Each structure stands twice: as structure tokens, then as C-alpha cells.
Amino acid sequence: MTVFTDVVCPFCGCLCDDLEVTVEDGHVKGVKNACGISRSKFLNHEKNRLEAPTVDGVEVPLEKAVDAAADILSTSMRPLVYGLSSTECVAIAKAVELAELAGGVVDNTSSVCHGPTILALQQVGESKTTLGEVKNRADLVIFWGSNPSQAHLRHIIRYSGMAKGRFIPNGRKDRYIVAVDIRKTGTTRLADEYVKVEPNRDFELLQALRAAVRGHELLAESVAGVPREKVTELAERMKTAKFGIVFFGLGLTQSEGRHMNIDAAVGLVAELNNHTKFLLTPMRGHYNVGGANTVTTWQTGYPYAVDFSRGYPRYNPGEYTSIDMLARGEADSALVIASDPVSTFPAGVVRNLAKIPVVTLDHKVTPTTMLSKVVIPVATAGVEAEGTAYRMDGVPLRLSKLVEPREGVHSDAEVLEMMIKRMGGRAY
Amino acid sequence: MSKLKVTLVSGRTAQQGIGLEEGKTSDNYVKSVNHVQLCPEDAAKMKLKEGDAVSVETRHGSVVVNWRPSKELEGGMVFFPYGPWANQVYGYETEGTGTPIFKGIEATVAPTKGKVKSIEELVKSLGGDRK
């Protein structure tokens, strides 16, 4: 029996790094310190696995599947490489290389989650911090359109709520938590203050707060369903905090306004820095979506939606993003790595995905593997393969290899390397 | 009242996360995403009983799912966990941003005698029959 300590959890953008995993006879037998989802990931990682590489649903040797995948990508006019947020950084780098080799487009899951965040931050900048700073210093924490009680289960415990820090000696008692949302959630319940905003009206509320922070008198009696007094009170509370932070989620990026909501949030935070220290951090979902953006940026200059069809990288969200590529019927093949677009994309574009040959690398059976022409089982990163992942605040952490994958099953990076070699790319 | 006008909001749930790590074909995952959550008053308006199915419809599509009561929701607000069922009713317009709208969408919910599709049936209906 081996006990691994300080194991990093490969599920959400929190990348909790204090897990204890017990391994016996090559199988995970127990997990300590994990949330319910993390526990499920470690203890169920052997369930519902893809049994063998397949082409058109027929089991084939790995080499044949790699050949078929390489043939599809190299004979396509407009291949789309998608996913990448639930694997480690070397695999992401190889996927980018493969997209370049195929003259295709490489995109990651941020295009359907925090893509609008990236668009806004590229326009107006970002005041960043680490979750460690939040733990040690934040006395005002605002969750806006995010619900860590369901999506980032230990965020509030480890970093932003209960955690005791150097300047927050009493933990929860020393922090004031505000939750802005269109509905009551577990997070609004544990917050000191719930600000109920009308659906699709976050932009107005952010701008009203910005005006109030700047000292303008609000003329409207209520903004986005929030009474004027509440807006001015919140603005005052923000100005008088010692260290404030906004953790925002898909409530801002996937509703009307999208990147303009984030633009307004950044503007509010910038305004607040005339009075005190204030920051904002996106609540990134998949554990290495931050890495997908980071690696793609250091390789191509751009974080997602990158087109190589001219031989050099071009960036244009709205055009080279997966949803748009599929909606136009432009992608004529797809390579999906560590993602399940059939479960996460609107049905209208999934129908187009179903019309083209899809190659999928995954460890488990998913709706995407069900409609893929080529399916290659891979090792689970962070359980059966090591690597690096980027936390939601941009801190890179090392994922562990705790158990061996089944015989003949390789990591995403190794399978992508095989495809690169097969397509005539450089071997490393 | 047979058909209710609502605002649809989708999102993650812990059960969905736990289920997907078991596997997308597992019962736990399917149950965590093949339903909508309604406030009990809205369910009463539609005379919904436990075990009934509902049809959720937007201008982009419709889907038959189960329903569960949620005391956290106010009248007129329906929560749909992220997943293949929810995606039947979302559109793919991104307005140049790359990201569709998944939250705050106008929809209707109505009782139905229709059947909730299995995950295999759903994938097949999308054109995926290469299994």
C-alpha cells in the first residue's frame, strides 16, 4: 500500500493540492481531503473506460487507429482540433503542433465558457492575484454569477471563505461575502449578502456600481432590480474594504453582454483601485483550461481560436471558435482531446459535428466517443499520467502519476506524438 | 395552466460533476442532467406530479426531461443542469464572440406524455450512430 500526499486534484480550476491518495495493488483505494467530485474522479477512474481503439466502431490495434486519425487530419481541408482543458500541458503543446502540421484550427473549451473573459481582458487588462493572497488578505469577497457551492466545492473552504490567513486570523468572521446572482444558490445562502440581479442585466448593475464608486449620484430608483440604496451601500463597502476580490463565473460570460459584462467588471475593479486594493479572478471550470490558454499563447501568441491555414497563427474568436466553425459547416474533420463537445455544444452544431469524421482521445465512453469515427483510449492525466496544470489564478502545479494505465494505453501526449510522427512532423 | 413561460438558466451541479466522473453513460450522470428544476408553485400550476415528464421549448428546439422541485428557485425561473439534454434547447449564435448564450433564455415548460430519451437515443437523434 502506498499513500501519496500533496496530490493535486485534476477536476476543477481550484487544483486543490492537499489530497492524500491511497494506492493498493495498482488501484486507487482511498482519497482524503477531496470534495465529492474529486473523490468520484479518483475512485471511479476505472469505470466506463474505453476498452480499445476503434475505427468505425470496430476494434483495431493502436497503430491502425493512429494511422486512420492521421489520414483524416492530413486529408482534410479544414480540420478542427478541440478540447484540451482536461489534460496536461505537454499534450496541449502537441495538439497545437498537430494543428499547425495539419494547417487546421486549434481551439479549447474556453470558447464556450470564459472566452468572453479573455476577449475583455485583452481589451482592458486585468488586475491579477493568487488564491494564496486571497486566503491571507481578502476581507471582501464577491461571487458574481458564480456558484462555487456546486462547481468549485472547496474554493470557499480553502481560499475565499472559511480559510484563516495571515491577515484574516478568524477566517470566515473576518470576511464579508457578497453573492450576486439571478437565483438563490448554495453560495448566496452562505454569503453575508445576496444581491439579486435580473437576468441579463449584470452589465447595468456593474456600471451603476462603477458610477457610485466614482461618486456619481444614481438617479434611477433601482438598477437591474437592485434598489438604489443597496447599490450605493455595496459601492461604499467595496471602497472601504482593505482587500477586495470579485470571483466571477459563467453567469457573466454566458448571458447577454458576454465580454462587455467582463469589461464592465474590470472597469469597476479599476475604479475601486483608486480607493483600495481590488482584484478579479475568473472561476475557471476545467482543471487545466488555464493551461490550454497559457500553452496555446506561448506557442502561437493567442489563447484559443487559432487558425494555421495560412501557415502562421491567426486569431479570431467568432470565426475560428469551434461553435462558429461547426455552425458554418466549415470544419470538415475534428480531433477532440479530453473533451465531450456532444454534451457541451448546442444541438444545432452537434448535428454538424456528426456529419464529419471525428477523432477522439478520451479515457471514458462519452457521447462524443459514441459518434466518433476513430476513438483512442488514453491514460487519465493526474491519475495515470503526470504533467502540469494551471490553476484558475495562473499558478502552475504538478499533477501526479499514481497508478499505471492499462497495458497498451498511453497518455494524450504520447498518442498525439504518434500522430505527429505519422503525419511527418518532427520527432522529439 | 398547461404551458408556463419561464426564464431558463443552465449551470453546473455537484451531482453532475460526481456523475460525469463515474462516466457519461452512468445512471448517476444521466439522472443528474436529464431533468429541470422548478419551483414547487410552478409545478403546482402545471399540475405536475412526481415522475411526470415535462417538455422544455425555446426558439432553438425542444426536449422532454424529468422535473424536480427546487425551493431555491423563484416562480418563472427554471434551472437546467449542463448536459446533452439542456443543449437541445440552446442556440449556437455567438454574435462574433465564439460563445453561445446558456443563461437567461426565454422558454416554455409544459407537462407532456412524451418520453425522456436515453443518452444513446439522444446521440442517435443528433446523427451519431457510429457506435
XYZ file of C-alpha atoms in Angstrom:
559
model
C 0.000 0.000 0.000
C 1.334 3.428 -0.957
C -0.001 6.735 0.315
C 0.640 9.701 -1.954
C 0.468 13.068 -0.209
C 0.046 16.597 -1.594
C -1.664 15.163 -4.648
C -3.175 17.768 -6.987
C -6.802 17.139 -7.942
C -7.392 17.154 -11.699
C -11.038 18.228 -11.775
C -11.761 21.940 -11.433
C -9.769 25.146 -11.638
C -9.102 25.101 -7.877
C -6.450 22.379 -8.349
C -6.593 21.544 -4.637
C -3.094 20.302 -3.827
C -3.537 18.703 -0.431
C -5.082 15.364 -1.340
C -3.929 12.073 0.111
C -4.454 9.140 -2.194
C -4.034 5.526 -1.135
C -3.000 3.056 -3.820
C -3.064 -0.698 -3.342
C -2.170 -3.306 -5.962
C -2.111 -0.654 -8.657
C -5.625 0.630 -7.855
C -6.805 3.766 -6.074
C -8.390 2.625 -2.820
C -8.952 5.836 -0.921
C -8.818 9.624 -1.089
C -8.601 12.071 1.804
C -9.295 15.825 1.803
C -11.150 15.563 -1.518
C -14.535 17.083 -2.350
C -17.315 14.825 -3.600
C -16.455 15.347 -7.255
C -12.733 14.785 -6.714
C -13.453 11.635 -4.729
C -15.632 10.421 -7.598
C -12.845 11.152 -10.091
C -10.185 9.181 -8.224
C -12.349 6.278 -7.089
C -14.261 5.842 -10.365
C -11.453 6.443 -12.826
C -11.508 2.771 -13.877
C -15.280 2.749 -14.553
C -16.844 3.159 -18.008
C -13.436 3.199 -19.675
C -12.977 2.875 -23.403
C -11.931 -0.705 -23.932
C -9.830 -0.449 -27.083
C -9.024 1.803 -30.031
C -11.801 1.694 -32.626
C -12.336 2.813 -36.208
C -15.995 2.934 -37.285
C -16.851 1.103 -34.092
C -14.539 -1.836 -34.865
C -11.672 -2.607 -32.511
C -8.264 -2.125 -34.121
C -4.651 -2.073 -32.928
C -3.453 1.326 -31.714
C -1.210 1.806 -34.743
C -4.190 1.386 -37.093
C -6.227 3.904 -35.144
C -3.332 6.382 -35.202
C -2.972 5.805 -38.967
C -6.691 6.395 -39.500
C -6.607 9.550 -37.371
C -3.558 10.908 -39.199
C -5.166 10.136 -42.567
C -8.323 12.021 -41.628
C -6.424 15.082 -40.415
C -3.930 15.212 -43.269
C -6.576 14.848 -45.982
C -8.985 17.422 -44.509
C -9.218 20.956 -45.825
C -10.257 22.491 -42.511
C -9.551 20.235 -39.525
C -10.601 21.468 -36.097
C -8.584 20.473 -33.036
C -10.708 20.997 -29.928
C -10.834 20.326 -26.195
C -7.589 20.275 -24.209
C -8.787 21.704 -20.913
C -8.845 18.408 -19.061
C -5.382 17.209 -19.931
C -1.862 18.298 -19.040
C 0.266 20.929 -20.713
C 2.572 18.750 -22.848
C -0.489 17.230 -24.532
C -1.810 20.729 -25.199
C 1.511 21.742 -26.762
C 1.429 18.671 -29.002
C -2.157 19.376 -30.051
C -1.125 22.868 -31.122
C 1.791 21.386 -33.063
C -0.556 18.920 -34.706
C -2.974 21.687 -35.694
C -0.087 23.586 -37.286
C 1.043 20.488 -39.131
C -2.478 19.861 -40.425
C -2.991 23.522 -41.333
C -6.072 23.490 -39.152
C -7.668 25.397 -36.322
C -6.922 24.768 -32.661
C -9.463 25.814 -30.077
C -10.117 24.887 -26.462
C -13.130 24.751 -24.196
C -12.703 28.351 -23.088
C -14.507 29.238 -26.297
C -17.753 28.087 -24.634
C -17.000 29.275 -21.090
C -14.551 32.082 -20.286
C -13.772 33.035 -23.908
C -15.630 36.331 -23.388
C -13.458 36.896 -20.307
C -10.342 36.597 -22.443
C -11.806 38.955 -25.057
C -12.463 41.588 -22.408
C -9.156 41.176 -20.588
C -7.280 41.560 -23.866
C -9.083 44.867 -24.329
C -8.901 46.361 -20.880
C -6.317 44.426 -18.874
C -6.556 42.503 -15.655
C -5.533 43.022 -12.063
C -4.470 39.549 -11.023
C -3.684 37.845 -7.783
C -3.203 34.335 -6.457
C -5.611 32.340 -4.347
C -2.933 32.389 -1.622
C -3.163 36.184 -1.448
C -6.954 35.910 -1.245
C -6.673 33.430 1.601
C -4.261 35.655 3.508
C -5.721 39.072 2.818
C -9.223 39.281 1.299
C -11.758 40.820 3.691
C -14.387 41.367 0.975
C -15.166 38.522 -1.405
C -17.740 38.940 -4.142
C -19.013 35.962 -6.105
C -20.662 37.322 -9.224
C -22.519 34.889 -11.479
C -20.575 32.034 -9.948
C -21.660 29.248 -7.645
C -18.676 27.543 -6.028
C -21.013 25.605 -3.725
C -21.810 23.428 -6.748
C -18.923 23.933 -9.168
C -15.770 24.606 -7.103
C -16.617 22.763 -3.957
C -13.567 23.582 -1.802
C -12.947 27.116 -3.078
C -14.765 28.764 -0.183
C -13.237 26.396 2.371
C -9.624 26.538 1.165
C -9.223 30.031 -0.241
C -12.052 32.509 -0.174
C -14.389 31.941 2.762
C -13.583 29.828 5.812
C -9.814 29.811 5.316
C -7.794 31.547 8.013
C -4.962 33.661 6.656
C -2.117 35.825 7.869
C -4.237 38.979 7.960
C -7.533 37.113 8.266
C -6.913 35.335 11.567
C -10.556 34.448 12.213
C -11.327 33.101 8.749
C -14.996 33.446 7.852
C -15.663 36.008 10.609
C -13.076 38.357 9.101
C -14.529 38.237 5.615
C -17.695 39.788 4.215
C -19.050 37.678 1.384
C -21.415 39.037 -1.258
C -23.090 36.840 -3.860
C -24.580 38.469 -6.951
C -26.788 36.097 -8.886
C -30.094 35.799 -10.704
C -31.208 32.982 -8.402
C -30.624 31.697 -4.893
C -27.858 29.117 -4.673
C -25.766 27.423 -2.021
C -23.336 30.302 -2.421
C -25.955 33.029 -1.929
C -27.107 31.117 1.181
C -23.736 31.216 2.858
C -22.998 34.789 1.782
C -23.487 37.717 4.148
C -25.391 39.492 1.412
C -27.310 38.232 -1.614
C -27.758 40.743 -4.409
C -30.452 39.514 -6.753
C -29.890 40.850 -10.246
C -32.412 40.496 -13.054
C -31.402 38.005 -15.803
C -29.189 39.568 -18.487
C -28.876 42.853 -16.572
C -25.462 42.386 -14.907
C -23.890 44.983 -17.194
C -26.214 47.708 -15.919
C -25.565 46.805 -12.283
C -21.795 46.770 -12.796
C -21.901 50.169 -14.491
C -24.139 51.604 -11.769
C -21.716 50.374 -9.112
C -18.882 51.903 -11.092
C -20.685 55.238 -11.207
C -21.466 55.051 -7.488
C -17.831 54.259 -6.661
C -16.833 57.288 -8.717
C -19.156 59.399 -6.596
C -21.962 59.971 -9.062
C -25.481 60.160 -7.702
C -27.707 57.432 -9.097
C -30.954 58.846 -10.442
C -32.783 55.577 -11.089
C -34.653 54.157 -8.125
C -33.403 50.693 -8.931
C -30.886 49.200 -11.347
C -31.321 45.692 -12.744
C -33.835 45.012 -9.974
C -31.479 46.173 -7.199
C -32.685 49.185 -5.147
C -30.520 52.324 -5.423
C -29.700 52.273 -1.692
C -28.350 48.739 -1.975
C -26.164 49.720 -4.923
C -24.661 52.711 -3.090
C -24.176 50.666 0.088
C -22.343 47.973 -1.812
C -20.201 50.582 -3.583
C -19.267 52.046 -0.197
C -18.483 48.628 1.214
C -16.228 47.937 -1.766
C -14.378 51.249 -1.371
C -13.765 50.704 2.319
C -12.572 47.093 2.097
C -8.880 46.502 2.743
C -8.536 43.882 0.045
C -11.473 43.060 -2.193
C -11.874 40.476 -4.899
C -14.528 39.585 -7.467
C -14.712 35.900 -8.399
C -16.892 35.871 -11.486
C -18.345 32.947 -13.366
C -20.322 31.962 -16.404
C -23.283 33.995 -15.156
C -21.434 36.901 -16.738
C -19.883 35.229 -19.795
C -22.799 33.079 -20.976
C -25.537 35.691 -20.642
C -26.340 38.710 -22.759
C -23.493 41.178 -22.867
C -20.860 38.441 -22.546
C -17.438 40.102 -22.917
C -18.953 43.533 -22.243
C -20.043 42.275 -18.809
C -16.428 41.425 -18.041
C -15.304 44.751 -19.494
C -17.666 46.446 -17.016
C -16.414 44.275 -14.128
C -12.800 45.172 -14.943
C -13.800 48.834 -15.160
C -15.409 48.609 -11.714
C -12.324 46.958 -10.249
C -10.047 49.546 -11.890
C -12.192 52.301 -10.396
C -12.001 50.684 -6.966
C -8.207 50.699 -7.108
C -8.395 54.488 -6.726
C -9.640 53.759 -3.220
C -8.264 50.391 -2.121
C -6.775 47.125 -3.343
C -9.297 45.299 -5.537
C -8.850 42.381 -7.922
C -10.819 39.939 -10.013
C -10.365 36.298 -10.933
C -12.439 34.156 -13.287
C -13.735 30.932 -11.766
C -12.237 28.604 -14.347
C -14.092 25.313 -14.692
C -11.958 22.548 -16.172
C -8.808 21.972 -14.180
C -6.376 22.935 -16.936
C -8.385 25.324 -19.094
C -5.940 27.928 -17.795
C -3.123 25.763 -19.148
C -4.870 25.399 -22.503
C -4.906 29.203 -22.790
C -1.371 29.592 -21.475
C 0.278 26.921 -23.617
C -1.578 27.988 -26.762
C -0.484 31.564 -26.076
C 3.195 30.770 -25.581
C 3.189 28.650 -28.739
C 1.103 30.816 -31.054
C 0.673 34.175 -29.353
C -3.054 33.587 -28.846
C -5.051 31.771 -26.149
C -7.735 29.978 -28.245
C -9.438 30.128 -31.666
C -6.152 29.930 -33.595
C -6.086 29.206 -37.322
C -2.995 27.799 -39.091
C -4.441 27.548 -42.599
C -2.010 30.174 -43.923
C 0.966 28.535 -42.256
C 1.159 31.082 -39.455
C -1.163 31.595 -36.495
C -4.156 33.903 -36.843
C -6.626 34.636 -34.054
C -10.266 35.471 -34.441
C -12.853 34.388 -31.878
C -16.251 34.352 -33.545
C -14.641 32.916 -36.672
C -12.120 30.277 -35.558
C -14.051 29.311 -32.435
C -15.432 25.781 -32.581
C -19.115 26.662 -32.355
C -18.796 29.073 -35.290
C -16.602 26.716 -37.334
C -19.220 23.983 -36.941
C -22.234 26.270 -37.356
C -20.931 27.393 -40.747
C -20.259 23.793 -41.723
C -16.653 24.798 -42.279
C -14.796 22.174 -40.261
C -14.500 19.017 -42.369
C -12.919 16.911 -39.637
C -12.314 17.225 -35.919
C -9.806 15.952 -33.417
C -11.253 16.077 -29.905
C -8.885 15.704 -26.969
C -10.075 15.337 -23.360
C -13.445 16.898 -24.015
C -17.040 15.990 -24.798
C -18.469 18.593 -27.173
C -21.538 16.451 -27.907
C -22.560 17.022 -24.280
C -21.498 20.659 -24.123
C -22.316 22.222 -27.512
C -25.804 23.291 -28.629
C -27.556 20.554 -30.599
C -27.539 22.561 -33.824
C -23.756 22.389 -34.096
C -23.512 18.844 -32.760
C -25.560 17.793 -35.793
C -22.821 19.274 -37.979
C -20.127 17.582 -35.921
C -21.914 14.287 -36.519
C -21.599 14.797 -40.293
C -17.780 14.965 -40.320
C -15.148 12.403 -39.346
C -14.281 12.882 -35.674
C -11.198 11.500 -33.937
C -11.497 11.429 -30.146
C -8.883 10.804 -27.476
C -10.533 10.140 -24.130
C -10.334 7.772 -21.222
C -14.061 7.146 -20.843
C -17.077 6.475 -23.036
C -18.825 9.766 -23.799
C -21.497 10.934 -26.245
C -18.597 12.286 -28.335
C -16.825 8.927 -28.484
C -20.195 7.409 -29.466
C -20.304 9.464 -32.665
C -16.576 9.442 -33.425
C -15.096 7.609 -36.387
C -11.812 7.000 -34.597
C -11.608 6.566 -30.846
C -8.323 6.144 -28.973
C -8.367 5.354 -25.247
C -5.807 7.295 -23.229
C -4.465 7.429 -19.698
C -6.201 9.752 -17.208
C -3.954 12.759 -16.656
C -3.303 13.366 -12.965
C -4.107 9.755 -12.079
C -2.331 7.576 -14.647
C -0.099 10.221 -16.264
C 1.855 13.112 -14.783
C 2.048 16.617 -16.146
C 1.479 20.258 -15.346
C -1.795 22.157 -14.988
C -2.578 25.850 -14.407
C -4.850 26.817 -11.544
C -7.616 29.416 -12.099
C -5.236 32.127 -10.817
C -2.456 31.154 -13.244
C -0.310 29.187 -10.792
C 1.136 26.022 -12.397
C 1.023 22.845 -10.305
C 2.355 19.379 -10.947
C -0.100 16.521 -11.476
C 0.902 13.080 -10.192
C 1.026 9.680 -11.790
C -0.442 7.473 -9.077
C -1.126 4.229 -10.934
C -0.091 2.657 -14.218
C -2.603 2.800 -17.065
C -3.757 -0.470 -18.547
C -1.280 -2.154 -20.852
C -1.211 -0.535 -24.259
C -2.888 2.654 -23.053
C -0.767 5.790 -23.447
C -1.071 9.399 -22.346
C -2.680 12.064 -24.545
C 0.795 13.482 -25.225
C 2.165 10.112 -26.344
C -0.754 9.407 -28.685
C -0.551 12.909 -30.171
C 3.193 12.410 -30.651
C 2.448 9.196 -32.591
C 0.050 11.133 -34.811
C 2.608 13.899 -35.340
C 5.252 11.379 -36.413
C 2.777 9.619 -38.677
C 1.989 12.969 -40.332
C 5.651 13.693 -40.956
C 6.214 16.129 -38.119
C 9.374 16.419 -36.080
C 10.035 13.706 -33.545
C 11.305 14.807 -30.139
C -52.396 26.314 -16.840
C -50.731 23.952 -19.249
C -47.777 25.914 -20.606
C -45.620 28.168 -18.458
C -43.419 30.965 -19.736
C -40.104 30.875 -17.903
C -36.522 32.104 -17.872
C -34.134 29.238 -18.365
C -30.745 29.191 -16.679
C -28.223 26.407 -17.011
C -25.250 25.633 -14.847
C -23.107 23.095 -13.112
C -24.211 20.978 -10.204
C -22.087 18.913 -7.864
C -24.138 15.830 -8.759
C -23.374 16.384 -12.440
C -19.654 16.566 -11.607
C -19.800 13.441 -9.477
C -21.802 11.632 -12.160
C -19.582 12.556 -15.076
C -16.541 11.241 -13.246
C -18.331 7.919 -12.936
C -18.992 8.112 -16.654
C -21.273 9.911 -19.090
C -23.204 6.695 -19.614
C -23.656 6.042 -15.887
C -27.091 6.276 -14.275
C -25.811 8.873 -11.839
C -24.697 11.194 -14.644
C -27.822 10.732 -16.722
C -30.100 11.401 -13.728
C -28.071 14.492 -12.837
C -28.666 16.135 -16.209
C -31.884 14.783 -17.738
C -34.133 16.972 -15.614
C -35.045 20.564 -14.975
C -35.565 22.136 -11.584
C -38.784 24.090 -10.991
C -40.127 25.945 -8.015
C -42.926 23.934 -6.345
C -45.514 26.653 -7.084
C -44.802 26.491 -10.829
C -45.021 22.707 -10.724
C -48.383 23.018 -8.957
C -49.629 25.467 -11.605
C -48.926 22.820 -14.239
C -50.423 20.094 -12.008
C -47.172 18.160 -12.245
C -46.849 15.017 -10.208
C -43.674 13.256 -9.194
C -42.445 11.132 -12.086
C -44.151 13.239 -14.762
C -42.120 14.426 -17.724
C -42.051 17.994 -18.994
C -41.352 19.474 -22.371
C -38.960 22.424 -22.405
C -39.095 24.563 -25.516
C -37.175 27.588 -26.775
C -36.990 29.127 -30.231
C -33.999 26.820 -30.816
C -35.584 23.471 -30.008
C -37.415 21.349 -27.513
C -36.638 18.404 -25.287
C -38.502 16.098 -22.940
C -36.990 15.767 -19.476
C -37.874 14.874 -15.910
C -38.503 17.567 -13.336
C -37.516 18.109 -9.720
C -38.717 20.686 -7.235
C -36.258 23.307 -6.015
C -37.107 25.599 -3.135
C -34.260 27.922 -4.134
C -35.943 28.936 -7.385
C -38.472 31.690 -7.636
C -41.547 31.418 -9.839
C -40.780 31.726 -13.530
C -37.161 30.601 -13.235
C -36.136 27.123 -14.386
C -32.707 25.582 -13.819
C -31.363 23.102 -16.365
C -28.072 21.354 -15.459
C -25.451 21.492 -18.218
C -25.527 18.425 -20.417
C -26.792 16.841 -23.621
C -30.466 17.329 -22.730
C -30.080 21.024 -21.959
C -28.177 21.531 -25.187
C -31.267 20.584 -27.209
C -32.789 23.969 -26.410
C -29.818 26.313 -26.741
C -28.929 28.156 -29.905
C -25.492 28.371 -31.472
C -25.405 32.061 -32.358
C -22.312 33.612 -30.796
C -22.635 37.144 -32.210
C -18.959 37.166 -33.071
C -17.785 36.125 -29.604
C -17.477 32.357 -30.056
C -19.703 31.723 -27.041
C -23.418 30.889 -27.200
C -25.894 32.087 -24.562
C -26.652 29.411 -21.974
C -28.259 31.555 -19.295
C -31.296 33.768 -19.048
C -33.176 32.383 -22.055
C -36.896 32.703 -22.691
C -38.542 29.294 -22.713
C -41.774 27.481 -22.025
C -42.310 24.435 -19.872
C -45.324 22.190 -20.230
C -46.464 18.790 -18.992
C -46.036 16.109 -21.623
C -46.782 12.473 -22.169
C -43.537 12.261 -24.173
C -40.687 10.023 -23.102
C -37.297 11.163 -21.853
C -34.693 9.916 -24.321
C -31.804 7.772 -23.145
C -28.308 9.078 -23.767
C -27.883 6.640 -26.647
C -31.193 7.750 -28.220
C -30.181 11.361 -27.806
C -26.807 10.874 -29.504
C -28.503 8.918 -32.290
C -31.032 11.686 -32.811
C -28.136 14.088 -33.345
C -26.815 11.944 -36.171
C -24.364 9.922 -34.162
C -24.924 6.286 -34.961
C -21.354 5.167 -35.436
C -21.194 3.283 -32.186
